[in-house]
Amino acid sequence: MLYLILFLALLLIGMPLAFSLLAVGLSYFALAEHIPVVVAVQRMVASSQSFPLLAVPFFILAGHIMNISGITHRLIQFANLLVAWIAGGLAHVTIVLSALMGGVSGSAIADAAMQARILGKPMEESGLPKGFSAAAICVSALITACIPPSIGLILYGYVGNVSIGKLFLAGIVPGVLLMFTLMLVAYLTAKFKFKQSQQSLAKLPKLAEVFSSAKDCIWALLFPVILIVTIRFGIFTPSEAGAFAVVYACVIGRFVYKELSFKSLMTSVYESVDDIGMVMLIILSSGVIGYLIAYEQLPVSMAQGIQDISQNPAIVLLICLVFLLFVGMLMEGTVTVLLLTPILVPVIQSVGIDPVHFGVLMMIVVTFGGTTPPVGVAMYTVCNIMKCPLETFLKDAAPFYLAVIVLVVLLAMFPSLVMFLPDTLF
């Protein structure tokens, strides 16, 4: 508890997340009598020595290249043509785009920031209130946590020793359900609360226009399919799939769309280095904390404590999800996954819950925490970009929040919704 208080105190005074984790970990080693401080350095190095972990920087780089090579732009045009004619207009575009972008960015925060910059002002100009626009962009970024190649799912599979291929397949149905659920909320809100006029919406597209737009971005749409197929049939490991994604983005951007130049490629590399450095420093720092968690036998203690309350899988799952929701409100999703996966996976396995099912729910819940106060990174990012007051955002985000919670409960109650694809194809 003392170290948790220290960690939260360091965050509150503005210390970067990775250094807060490292400070807490090193303070434990400095005060411990039986563990030399050099072990902390060894654990940091050991945390980086992982072949599956290579998937993270590869997919981050691939996402940046796709954003700069015309792939993302074409996905936006396709999403706009598909759904901009429905009541809610561009709110549906941002929701569908999040589903399409799941195979491109792999990061909810990156997805939310990109869409806030590109779609934020057009959404307001179309007649949608600023708070509603910001809420639609922010909460729809949750879909990116499910649709492969979610970086969170990769990290969960790596830390929890769970099949990343199964996790990718398991995330597809929840991601699609989340997309339709948020679209329903956006439609009802725009139709009955804001009474958006049909004149402000795009016209219903013709079938030929849809096929033409789909043809234009077919290579972007095929990317998640190729990813799933190659991993499922053992052609690529997740890390090799990440390397393939980089080559794929370069080839499509340079030779198909002809928008990727050497200069823009270098720009995307420089931007990726910043993101990769931040993520890797968090991973290295959390490696120290992870060692302490195992050393103190916290997973065993927590599993025993929960089992003392109940051994009913449904109740244990509910306790874990509520716990993750509160932690997700306070901590960034990547850190939550790295720190809590080694604690919670043994707990849920001890009562017979499938770790693949739990992993998808965990990613939705901890990413959902990033859209809520008090420390929601995605929420603050979108509100700052769109200059939206927090109270306005929260008022219009409430229906989206409620819809996500209801869907998570349904996914928890009916595991087959999550496990259908991995059970069928594996």
Coordinates of N, CA and C in Angstrom, one line a residue, residues 93-186:
V93 N -19.3 8.1 -38.9 CA -18.0 8.0 -39.7 C -16.9 7.7 -38.7
T94 N -16.8 8.4 -37.6 CA -15.7 8.2 -36.7 C -15.8 6.8 -36.0
I95 N -17.0 6.4 -35.8 CA -17.2 5.0 -35.2 C -16.7 3.9 -36.1
V96 N -17.2 4.0 -37.4 CA -16.8 3.0 -38.4 C -15.3 3.1 -38.7
L97 N -14.8 4.3 -38.7 CA -13.4 4.5 -39.0 C -12.5 3.8 -37.9
S98 N -13.0 3.9 -36.6 CA -12.3 3.3 -35.5 C -12.2 1.8 -35.7
A99 N -13.3 1.2 -36.2 CA -13.3 -0.3 -36.5 C -12.3 -0.6 -37.7
L100 N -12.3 0.3 -38.7 CA -11.4 0.1 -39.8 C -9.9 0.3 -39.4
M101 N -9.8 1.3 -38.5 CA -8.4 1.7 -38.0 C -7.8 0.7 -37.0
G102 N -8.6 -0.2 -36.5 CA -8.1 -1.2 -35.6 C -6.9 -2.0 -36.1
G103 N -7.0 -2.2 -37.4 CA -5.9 -2.9 -38.1 C -4.8 -2.0 -38.6
V104 N -4.9 -0.7 -38.3 CA -3.9 0.2 -38.7 C -3.1 0.8 -37.6
S105 N -3.8 1.5 -36.7 CA -3.1 2.2 -35.6 C -2.8 1.2 -34.4
G106 N -3.8 0.4 -34.1 CA -3.5 -0.5 -33.0 C -3.6 0.1 -31.6
S107 N -3.8 1.4 -31.6 CA -3.8 2.2 -30.3 C -5.0 3.1 -30.2
A108 N -5.7 3.0 -29.1 CA -6.9 3.8 -28.9 C -6.6 5.3 -28.8
I109 N -5.5 5.6 -28.1 CA -5.2 7.0 -27.9 C -4.7 7.6 -29.2
A110 N -3.9 6.9 -30.0 CA -3.5 7.4 -31.3 C -4.7 7.6 -32.2
D111 N -5.6 6.6 -32.2 CA -6.8 6.7 -33.0 C -7.6 7.9 -32.6
A112 N -7.9 8.1 -31.3 CA -8.7 9.2 -30.9 C -8.1 10.6 -31.3
A113 N -6.8 10.7 -31.1 CA -6.1 12.0 -31.4 C -6.1 12.3 -32.9
M114 N -5.9 11.2 -33.7 CA -5.9 11.4 -35.1 C -7.3 11.9 -35.6
Q115 N -8.3 11.2 -35.1 CA -9.7 11.5 -35.6 C -10.2 12.9 -35.0
A116 N -9.7 13.2 -33.8 CA -10.1 14.5 -33.3 C -9.5 15.7 -34.1
R117 N -8.3 15.5 -34.7 CA -7.7 16.5 -35.5 C -8.4 16.5 -36.9
I118 N -8.7 15.4 -37.4 CA -9.2 15.4 -38.8 C -10.8 15.6 -38.8
L119 N -11.5 15.0 -37.9 CA -13.0 15.0 -38.0 C -13.6 15.9 -37.0
G120 N -12.9 16.4 -36.0 CA -13.5 17.2 -34.9 C -14.2 18.4 -35.5
K121 N -13.5 19.3 -36.2 CA -14.1 20.5 -36.7 C -15.3 20.2 -37.8
P122 N -15.1 19.3 -38.7 CA -16.2 19.0 -39.6 C -17.4 18.5 -38.9
M123 N -17.3 17.8 -37.8 CA -18.4 17.3 -37.1 C -19.2 18.5 -36.5
E124 N -18.5 19.4 -35.9 CA -19.2 20.6 -35.4 C -19.8 21.4 -36.5
E125 N -19.1 21.6 -37.6 CA -19.7 22.4 -38.7 C -20.9 21.7 -39.3
S126 N -21.1 20.4 -39.1 CA -22.2 19.7 -39.7 C -23.5 19.8 -38.8
G127 N -23.3 20.5 -37.6 CA -24.4 20.7 -36.7 C -24.4 19.9 -35.4
L128 N -23.4 19.1 -35.3 CA -23.3 18.2 -34.1 C -22.7 19.1 -32.9
P129 N -23.2 19.0 -31.7 CA -22.6 19.7 -30.6 C -21.2 19.3 -30.3
K130 N -20.4 20.2 -29.8 CA -19.0 19.9 -29.5 C -18.8 18.7 -28.6
G131 N -19.6 18.7 -27.5 CA -19.5 17.6 -26.5 C -19.8 16.3 -27.1
F132 N -20.8 16.2 -27.9 CA -21.3 15.0 -28.5 C -20.2 14.5 -29.5
S133 N -19.6 15.4 -30.3 CA -18.6 15.1 -31.2 C -17.4 14.5 -30.5
A134 N -16.9 15.2 -29.5 CA -15.8 14.7 -28.7 C -16.0 13.3 -28.1
A135 N -17.3 13.2 -27.6 CA -17.6 11.9 -26.9 C -17.6 10.8 -27.9
A136 N -18.2 11.0 -29.1 CA -18.2 10.0 -30.2 C -16.8 9.6 -30.6
I137 N -15.9 10.5 -30.8 CA -14.6 10.2 -31.2 C -13.8 9.5 -30.1
C138 N -14.0 9.9 -28.9 CA -13.2 9.3 -27.7 C -13.7 7.9 -27.4
V139 N -15.0 7.7 -27.2 CA -15.5 6.4 -26.8 C -15.4 5.4 -27.9
S140 N -15.5 5.8 -29.2 CA -15.4 4.9 -30.3 C -14.0 4.4 -30.5
A141 N -13.0 5.1 -29.9 CA -11.6 4.6 -29.9 C -11.5 3.3 -29.2
L142 N -12.4 2.9 -28.3 CA -12.5 1.6 -27.6 C -12.4 0.5 -28.6
I143 N -13.0 0.6 -29.8 CA -13.0 -0.4 -30.8 C -11.6 -0.9 -31.2
T144 N -10.7 0.1 -31.2 CA -9.3 -0.2 -31.5 C -8.7 -1.2 -30.5
A145 N -9.2 -1.2 -29.3 CA -8.6 -2.1 -28.3 C -9.0 -3.6 -28.6
C146 N -10.0 -3.8 -29.5 CA -10.4 -5.2 -29.8 C -9.9 -5.6 -31.1
I147 N -10.1 -4.8 -32.2 CA -9.8 -5.2 -33.5 C -8.3 -5.4 -33.7
P148 N -7.8 -6.5 -34.2 CA -6.4 -6.7 -34.4 C -5.8 -5.7 -35.4
P149 N -4.5 -5.3 -35.2 CA -3.6 -5.8 -34.2 C -3.5 -4.9 -33.0
S150 N -4.4 -5.0 -32.1 CA -4.4 -4.2 -30.8 C -3.1 -4.4 -30.1
I151 N -2.4 -3.3 -29.8 CA -1.2 -3.4 -29.1 C -1.4 -4.0 -27.7
G152 N -2.5 -3.6 -27.1 CA -2.9 -4.1 -25.8 C -3.0 -5.6 -25.7
L153 N -3.7 -6.2 -26.8 CA -3.8 -7.6 -26.8 C -2.5 -8.3 -27.0
I154 N -1.6 -7.7 -27.8 CA -0.2 -8.2 -27.9 C 0.5 -8.3 -26.6
L155 N 0.4 -7.2 -25.8 CA 1.1 -7.1 -24.5 C 0.4 -8.1 -23.5
Y156 N -0.9 -8.2 -23.6 CA -1.6 -9.2 -22.7 C -1.1 -10.6 -23.0
G157 N -1.1 -10.9 -24.3 CA -0.7 -12.3 -24.7 C 0.8 -12.5 -24.3
Y158 N 1.6 -11.5 -24.4 CA 3.0 -11.7 -24.1 C 3.2 -11.9 -22.6
V159 N 2.6 -11.0 -21.8 CA 2.8 -11.1 -20.3 C 2.1 -12.3 -19.7
G160 N 0.9 -12.6 -20.2 CA 0.1 -13.7 -19.7 C 0.3 -15.0 -20.3
N161 N 1.2 -15.1 -21.3 CA 1.5 -16.4 -22.0 C 0.2 -17.0 -22.6
V162 N -0.5 -16.1 -23.3 CA -1.8 -16.5 -24.0 C -1.6 -16.3 -25.5
S163 N -2.2 -17.2 -26.3 CA -2.0 -17.2 -27.7 C -2.5 -15.8 -28.3
I164 N -1.6 -15.1 -28.9 CA -1.9 -13.8 -29.5 C -2.8 -14.0 -30.7
G165 N -2.6 -15.1 -31.5 CA -3.5 -15.4 -32.6 C -5.0 -15.6 -32.2
K166 N -5.2 -16.3 -31.1 CA -6.5 -16.5 -30.5 C -7.1 -15.2 -30.0
L167 N -6.3 -14.4 -29.4 CA -6.8 -13.1 -28.9 C -7.2 -12.2 -30.1
F168 N -6.4 -12.2 -31.2 CA -6.8 -11.4 -32.3 C -8.2 -11.8 -32.9
L169 N -8.4 -13.1 -33.0 CA -9.7 -13.6 -33.5 C -10.8 -13.3 -32.5
A170 N -10.5 -13.5 -31.2 CA -11.5 -13.2 -30.2 C -12.0 -11.8 -30.2
G171 N -11.1 -10.8 -30.6 CA -11.5 -9.4 -30.5 C -12.4 -9.0 -31.6
I172 N -12.5 -9.7 -32.7 CA -13.3 -9.3 -33.9 C -14.7 -9.1 -33.6
V173 N -15.4 -10.1 -33.1 CA -16.9 -10.0 -32.8 C -17.2 -8.9 -31.8
P174 N -16.5 -8.9 -30.6 CA -16.8 -7.8 -29.7 C -16.5 -6.4 -30.3
G175 N -15.5 -6.3 -31.2 CA -15.2 -5.0 -31.8 C -16.4 -4.6 -32.8
V176 N -16.9 -5.6 -33.5 CA -18.0 -5.3 -34.4 C -19.3 -4.9 -33.6
L177 N -19.6 -5.7 -32.5 CA -20.7 -5.4 -31.7 C -20.6 -4.0 -31.0
L178 N -19.4 -3.7 -30.6 CA -19.2 -2.4 -30.1 C -19.4 -1.3 -31.1
M179 N -19.0 -1.5 -32.3 CA -19.3 -0.5 -33.4 C -20.8 -0.3 -33.6
F180 N -21.5 -1.4 -33.7 CA -23.0 -1.2 -33.9 C -23.7 -0.6 -32.7
T181 N -23.2 -1.0 -31.5 CA -23.8 -0.4 -30.3 C -23.6 1.1 -30.2
L182 N -22.4 1.6 -30.5 CA -22.1 3.0 -30.4 C -22.9 3.7 -31.6
M183 N -23.0 3.1 -32.7 CA -23.7 3.7 -33.8 C -25.2 3.9 -33.5
L184 N -25.8 2.9 -32.8 CA -27.2 3.0 -32.3 C -27.3 4.1 -31.4
V185 N -26.4 4.3 -30.4 CA -26.5 5.4 -29.5 C -26.4 6.7 -30.2
A186 N -25.4 6.8 -31.2 CA -25.3 8.1 -31.9 C -26.5 8.4 -32.7

